[in-house]
Amino acid sequence: MSGSSPAARLQQLFEGRRLTPTQRRIAHSMVRRAGDVPFLSSVELAELAGVSQPSVTRFAVALGFDGYPALRRHLREVAPAEPGAAGGDDAYNEYQQAVLGEIANLRHLAELLADPGPVERAGRLLAASRPLPVLGLRAASSQARGFGYFAAKVHPDVRVLDEGGSMLRDRIDAAQRAGATALICFALPRHPKEVVDALAYAQEQGLAVVSVADSAFAPVAKHSDLLIPAAVGTGLAFDTACAPMLLGRVLLEAMCDDLPDAQARLEEFDARAAARGLFVE
């Protein structure tokens, strides 16, 4: 634990806690600003998270502390700022800071993947599902399409669900009737309510839900059998999703490991692509 980042150490404080949506928002904000949080007042943290100051106090009590001052003292012990971190960003412009923020997200993801268990479990669930629904709406639709594009090269039946509306539940029903046992969801901010409702419905139909979300406290957590977090970058006008994209590729790799004919399918595709002159060498 001593070798992990402040964000990783802070995340461990919240894991396994039953938090309200407001408390999840506070926790998410704290993880994003792990280096600063031990030095913020309850009012400053409330402003950062967009909640009331009493909500911050209740959050601290929910974590087992007497109040926010006790929580802050604890944070200074378990999640101190990295040496030399203070003031280091001043030397970079906003574009560089956005890139550095993504690098930090990728490092956090690498630390998370030190325990391969959740990814391996997800790979088994996804490989066994025939068909395999891949859900991602709005900001997450590109993640779902990218995952679905590559998954279709090794999985016999991949169904990308990247459009909402009244047909979404029908498509989940169709997948379930065809034999689907699991669904993978990409859920990124801002989280559409429709995604949360769709996951709740999928679970009602008996599907195991694997989610890739920006935080372990994302709204989809309540309706996910397995959630693996990968933070998004927030340094630009529109969020960046390098870590969720990479996590999607990692899950593809784990799925391939549980598909005995994955390599044969890839080789067959390459042979057909060459015969058709599909790609320019």
Short mmCIF file of C-alpha atoms in Angstrom, two decimals:
data_model
loop_
_atom_site.label_atom_id
_atom_site.label_comp_id
_atom_site.label_asym_id
_atom_site.label_seq_id
_atom_site.Cartn_x
_atom_site.Cartn_y
_atom_site.Cartn_z
CA MET A 1 0.00 0.00 0.00
CA SER A 2 2.89 2.38 0.67
CA GLY A 3 3.96 2.18 -2.97
CA SER A 4 0.55 3.10 -4.41
CA SER A 5 -0.59 6.57 -5.44
CA PRO A 6 -2.56 8.90 -3.13
CA ALA A 7 -5.64 8.28 -5.29
CA ALA A 8 -5.28 4.50 -4.97
CA ARG A 9 -4.81 4.69 -1.21
CA LEU A 10 -7.79 6.99 -0.93
CA GLN A 11 -9.96 4.69 -3.06
CA GLN A 12 -9.25 1.84 -0.66
CA LEU A 13 -10.89 3.88 2.11
CA PHE A 14 -14.20 3.83 0.21
CA GLU A 15 -14.20 0.30 -1.19
CA GLY A 16 -17.01 -1.88 0.13
CA ARG A 17 -18.90 1.06 1.62
CA ARG A 18 -22.62 1.49 1.00
CA LEU A 19 -22.70 5.16 0.02
CA THR A 20 -25.59 7.34 -1.05
CA PRO A 21 -25.43 9.06 -4.46
CA THR A 22 -24.38 12.31 -2.76
CA GLN A 23 -21.67 10.49 -0.82
CA ARG A 24 -20.44 8.79 -3.99
CA ARG A 25 -20.11 12.22 -5.58
CA ILE A 26 -17.99 13.40 -2.64
CA ALA A 27 -15.84 10.26 -2.77
CA HIS A 28 -15.36 10.60 -6.52
CA SER A 29 -14.28 14.24 -6.16
CA MET A 30 -11.83 13.29 -3.43
CA VAL A 31 -10.21 10.58 -5.56
CA ARG A 32 -9.84 12.99 -8.46
CA ARG A 33 -8.14 15.55 -6.25
CA ALA A 34 -6.39 13.12 -3.92
CA GLY A 35 -3.28 15.30 -3.54
CA ASP A 36 -5.27 18.36 -2.43
CA VAL A 37 -8.06 16.83 -0.35
CA PRO A 38 -6.10 16.37 2.92
CA PHE A 39 -5.70 20.15 3.05
CA LEU A 40 -9.26 21.21 2.13
CA SER A 41 -11.82 22.45 4.62
CA SER A 42 -15.26 20.88 4.68
CA VAL A 43 -16.63 23.97 2.92
CA GLU A 44 -13.98 23.72 0.18
CA LEU A 45 -14.65 20.01 -0.30
CA ALA A 46 -18.39 20.70 -0.49
CA GLU A 47 -17.78 23.28 -3.21
CA LEU A 48 -15.50 20.88 -5.07
CA ALA A 49 -18.12 18.12 -5.03
CA GLY A 50 -21.09 20.43 -5.59
CA VAL A 51 -22.83 19.40 -2.37
CA SER A 52 -23.70 21.04 0.94
CA GLN A 53 -21.26 21.33 3.84
CA PRO A 54 -23.50 19.19 6.12
CA SER A 55 -23.35 16.47 3.45
CA VAL A 56 -19.56 16.40 3.83
CA THR A 57 -19.93 16.04 7.59
CA ARG A 58 -22.45 13.20 7.18
CA PHE A 59 -20.10 11.56 4.70
CA ALA A 60 -17.26 11.58 7.23
CA VAL A 61 -19.54 10.04 9.86
CA ALA A 62 -20.68 7.38 7.38
CA LEU A 63 -17.01 6.38 7.00
CA GLY A 64 -16.75 5.89 10.75
CA PHE A 65 -15.15 9.18 11.81
CA ASP A 66 -16.37 11.59 14.48
CA GLY A 67 -16.55 14.36 11.89
CA TYR A 68 -14.74 15.87 8.95
CA PRO A 69 -11.68 17.10 10.97
CA ALA A 70 -11.01 13.49 12.03
CA LEU A 71 -11.36 12.33 8.43
CA ARG A 72 -8.96 15.01 7.21
CA ARG A 73 -6.36 14.01 9.81
CA HIS A 74 -6.67 10.43 8.62
CA LEU A 75 -6.28 11.51 4.98
CA ARG A 76 -3.04 13.33 5.77
CA GLU A 77 -1.69 10.02 7.04
CA VAL A 78 -2.93 7.63 4.32
CA ALA A 79 -2.99 9.85 1.21
CA PRO A 80 -0.30 12.53 1.51
CA ALA A 81 0.70 14.51 -1.56
CA GLU A 82 3.49 13.02 -3.64
CA PRO A 83 6.92 14.60 -2.98
CA GLY A 84 7.43 17.60 -5.19
CA ALA A 85 3.81 17.57 -6.39
CA ALA A 86 2.88 20.98 -5.01
CA GLY A 87 3.17 23.71 -7.55
CA GLY A 88 4.52 21.40 -10.22
CA ASP A 89 1.65 22.04 -12.63
CA ASP A 90 2.48 25.73 -12.98
CA ALA A 91 5.23 24.96 -15.48
CA TYR A 92 2.78 23.37 -17.97
CA ASN A 93 0.07 24.87 -20.15
CA GLU A 94 -3.50 23.59 -20.06
CA TYR A 95 -2.97 21.14 -22.93
CA GLN A 96 0.08 19.61 -21.29
CA GLN A 97 -1.76 19.39 -17.98
CA ALA A 98 -4.58 17.50 -19.70
CA VAL A 99 -2.06 14.98 -21.06
CA LEU A 100 -0.34 14.66 -17.69
CA GLY A 101 -3.75 14.10 -16.09
CA GLU A 102 -4.38 11.22 -18.45
CA ILE A 103 -0.95 9.76 -17.70
CA ALA A 104 -1.88 9.83 -14.01
CA ASN A 105 -5.17 8.05 -14.83
CA LEU A 106 -3.26 5.36 -16.72
CA ARG A 107 -0.86 4.89 -13.80
CA HIS A 108 -3.81 4.50 -11.47
CA LEU A 109 -5.28 1.90 -13.83
CA ALA A 110 -1.97 0.04 -13.89
CA GLU A 111 -2.01 -0.11 -10.09
CA LEU A 112 -5.57 -1.40 -10.14
CA LEU A 113 -4.61 -4.15 -12.58
CA ALA A 114 -1.93 -5.44 -10.20
CA ASP A 115 -4.77 -7.70 -9.07
CA PRO A 116 -5.84 -9.38 -12.33
CA GLY A 117 -8.69 -11.26 -10.65
CA PRO A 118 -11.59 -8.93 -11.60
CA VAL A 119 -10.45 -8.65 -15.23
CA GLU A 120 -10.02 -12.42 -15.52
CA ARG A 121 -13.47 -12.96 -14.04
CA ALA A 122 -14.92 -10.44 -16.51
CA GLY A 123 -13.17 -12.21 -19.39
CA ARG A 124 -14.77 -15.52 -18.43
CA LEU A 125 -18.24 -13.97 -18.20
CA LEU A 126 -17.94 -12.21 -21.56
CA ALA A 127 -16.46 -15.20 -23.39
CA ALA A 128 -19.24 -17.48 -22.17
CA SER A 129 -22.11 -15.23 -23.24
CA ARG A 130 -23.67 -16.09 -26.63
CA PRO A 131 -24.61 -13.51 -27.81
CA LEU A 132 -22.64 -10.76 -26.07
CA PRO A 133 -24.47 -7.40 -25.73
CA VAL A 134 -22.18 -4.35 -25.50
CA LEU A 135 -23.92 -1.28 -24.10
CA GLY A 136 -22.74 2.33 -24.30
CA LEU A 137 -24.85 5.45 -24.81
CA ARG A 138 -23.97 9.06 -25.55
CA ALA A 139 -20.39 9.78 -24.38
CA ALA A 140 -19.71 6.08 -23.99
CA SER A 141 -21.06 5.02 -27.38
CA SER A 142 -17.64 5.23 -29.03
CA GLN A 143 -16.18 2.98 -26.33
CA ALA A 144 -18.92 0.42 -26.91
CA ARG A 145 -18.49 0.51 -30.70
CA GLY A 146 -14.72 0.17 -30.44
CA PHE A 147 -15.00 -2.78 -28.08
CA GLY A 148 -17.67 -4.36 -30.27
CA TYR A 149 -15.61 -3.93 -33.44
CA PHE A 150 -12.65 -5.88 -32.09
CA ALA A 151 -14.73 -8.36 -30.05
CA ALA A 152 -16.57 -9.42 -33.22
CA LYS A 153 -13.28 -10.68 -34.67
CA VAL A 154 -13.00 -13.36 -31.98
CA HIS A 155 -16.51 -13.74 -30.50
CA PRO A 156 -19.19 -15.45 -32.60
CA ASP A 157 -22.05 -13.06 -31.77
CA VAL A 158 -21.50 -9.49 -30.55
CA ARG A 159 -24.41 -7.04 -30.38
CA VAL A 160 -23.57 -3.37 -29.84
CA LEU A 161 -26.32 -1.40 -28.09
CA ASP A 162 -25.34 2.22 -28.69
CA GLU A 163 -28.76 3.78 -29.23
CA GLY A 164 -31.29 4.48 -26.52
CA GLY A 165 -35.03 4.85 -26.81
CA SER A 166 -37.93 2.46 -26.53
CA MET A 167 -36.11 -0.28 -28.46
CA LEU A 168 -33.29 -0.67 -25.94
CA ARG A 169 -35.15 -3.06 -23.64
CA ASP A 170 -36.39 -4.97 -26.67
CA ARG A 171 -32.80 -5.53 -27.81
CA ILE A 172 -31.80 -6.69 -24.32
CA ASP A 173 -34.77 -9.09 -24.37
CA ALA A 174 -33.74 -10.39 -27.79
CA ALA A 175 -30.19 -11.03 -26.61
CA GLN A 176 -31.40 -12.80 -23.49
CA ARG A 177 -33.80 -15.01 -25.48
CA ALA A 178 -30.97 -15.88 -27.87
CA GLY A 179 -28.90 -17.17 -24.94
CA ALA A 180 -26.97 -14.17 -23.58
CA THR A 181 -25.77 -14.64 -20.01
CA ALA A 182 -23.76 -11.42 -19.58
CA LEU A 183 -23.67 -7.83 -20.78
CA ILE A 184 -20.76 -5.39 -20.78
CA CYS A 185 -21.50 -1.71 -20.27
CA PHE A 186 -19.33 1.35 -20.80
CA ALA A 187 -20.64 4.18 -18.63
CA LEU A 188 -18.94 7.58 -18.73
CA PRO A 189 -20.01 11.03 -17.55
CA ARG A 190 -22.49 12.48 -17.93
CA HIS A 191 -24.27 9.24 -17.05
CA PRO A 192 -27.60 8.89 -18.88
CA LYS A 193 -30.39 7.72 -16.60
CA GLU A 194 -31.38 5.38 -19.41
CA VAL A 195 -28.16 3.40 -18.94
CA VAL A 196 -28.86 2.86 -15.24
CA ASP A 197 -32.40 1.75 -16.02
CA ALA A 198 -31.16 -0.58 -18.77
CA LEU A 199 -28.68 -2.29 -16.44
CA ALA A 200 -31.34 -2.76 -13.78
CA TYR A 201 -33.55 -4.36 -16.43
CA ALA A 202 -30.71 -6.56 -17.70
CA GLN A 203 -30.15 -7.89 -14.19
CA GLU A 204 -33.87 -8.55 -13.82
CA GLN A 205 -33.61 -10.70 -16.95
CA GLY A 206 -30.80 -12.71 -15.37
CA LEU A 207 -27.82 -11.19 -17.18
CA ALA A 208 -24.55 -10.68 -15.32
CA VAL A 209 -23.49 -7.05 -15.81
CA VAL A 210 -19.83 -6.10 -16.25
CA SER A 211 -19.31 -2.33 -16.20
CA VAL A 212 -16.43 -0.07 -17.14
CA ALA A 213 -17.09 3.27 -15.44
CA ASP A 214 -15.16 6.38 -14.52
CA SER A 215 -15.44 5.62 -10.81
CA ALA A 216 -16.30 2.80 -8.44
CA PHE A 217 -19.02 5.18 -7.20
CA ALA A 218 -20.61 5.83 -10.60
CA PRO A 219 -24.42 5.55 -10.75
CA VAL A 220 -24.19 2.20 -12.58
CA ALA A 221 -22.42 0.59 -9.61
CA LYS A 222 -25.75 -0.33 -8.00
CA HIS A 223 -26.69 -2.46 -11.00
CA SER A 224 -23.31 -3.99 -11.85
CA ASP A 225 -22.22 -7.47 -10.81
CA LEU A 226 -18.64 -6.49 -11.56
CA LEU A 227 -17.46 -2.89 -11.99
CA ILE A 228 -13.90 -2.02 -12.96
CA PRO A 229 -13.14 1.72 -12.73
CA ALA A 230 -11.01 3.75 -15.13
CA ALA A 231 -10.96 7.51 -14.59
CA VAL A 232 -11.65 10.02 -17.34
CA GLY A 233 -9.61 13.17 -17.86
CA THR A 234 -11.37 16.41 -16.97
CA GLY A 235 -8.73 18.98 -17.90
CA LEU A 236 -10.34 20.00 -21.20
CA ALA A 237 -13.78 21.27 -22.17
CA PHE A 238 -14.80 17.70 -23.02
CA ASP A 239 -13.75 14.68 -20.95
CA THR A 240 -11.03 12.40 -22.31
CA ALA A 241 -11.25 8.64 -21.96
CA CYS A 242 -7.82 7.10 -22.52
CA ALA A 243 -7.99 4.88 -19.43
CA PRO A 244 -11.50 3.48 -20.16
CA MET A 245 -10.43 2.74 -23.75
CA LEU A 246 -7.31 0.89 -22.59
CA LEU A 247 -9.31 -1.02 -19.99
CA GLY A 248 -11.66 -2.10 -22.77
CA ARG A 249 -8.70 -3.55 -24.68
CA VAL A 250 -7.50 -5.31 -21.52
CA LEU A 251 -10.94 -6.89 -21.15
CA LEU A 252 -10.79 -7.98 -24.79
CA GLU A 253 -7.47 -9.69 -24.06
CA ALA A 254 -8.96 -11.46 -21.04
CA MET A 255 -11.96 -12.53 -23.12
CA CYS A 256 -9.65 -13.92 -25.83
CA ASP A 257 -7.88 -15.98 -23.19
CA ASP A 258 -11.19 -17.76 -22.51
CA LEU A 259 -12.15 -18.23 -26.17
CA PRO A 260 -10.29 -21.37 -27.35
CA ASP A 261 -10.76 -20.52 -31.02
CA ALA A 262 -9.87 -16.82 -30.76
CA GLN A 263 -6.48 -17.18 -32.44
CA ALA A 264 -7.93 -19.30 -35.21
CA ARG A 265 -10.62 -16.69 -35.86
CA LEU A 266 -8.01 -13.91 -36.05
CA GLU A 267 -5.88 -15.89 -38.48
CA GLU A 268 -8.94 -16.63 -40.62
CA PHE A 269 -9.83 -12.95 -40.71
CA ASP A 270 -6.29 -11.99 -41.69
CA ALA A 271 -6.31 -14.55 -44.52
CA ARG A 272 -9.63 -13.29 -45.85
CA ALA A 273 -8.54 -9.66 -45.55
CA ALA A 274 -5.39 -10.42 -47.52
CA ALA A 275 -7.36 -12.26 -50.20
CA ARG A 276 -9.68 -9.29 -50.58
CA GLY A 277 -6.87 -6.73 -50.52
CA LEU A 278 -8.71 -5.08 -47.67
CA PHE A 279 -5.79 -3.19 -46.15
CA VAL A 280 -2.94 -1.18 -47.64
CA GLU A 281 0.41 -2.51 -46.46
#
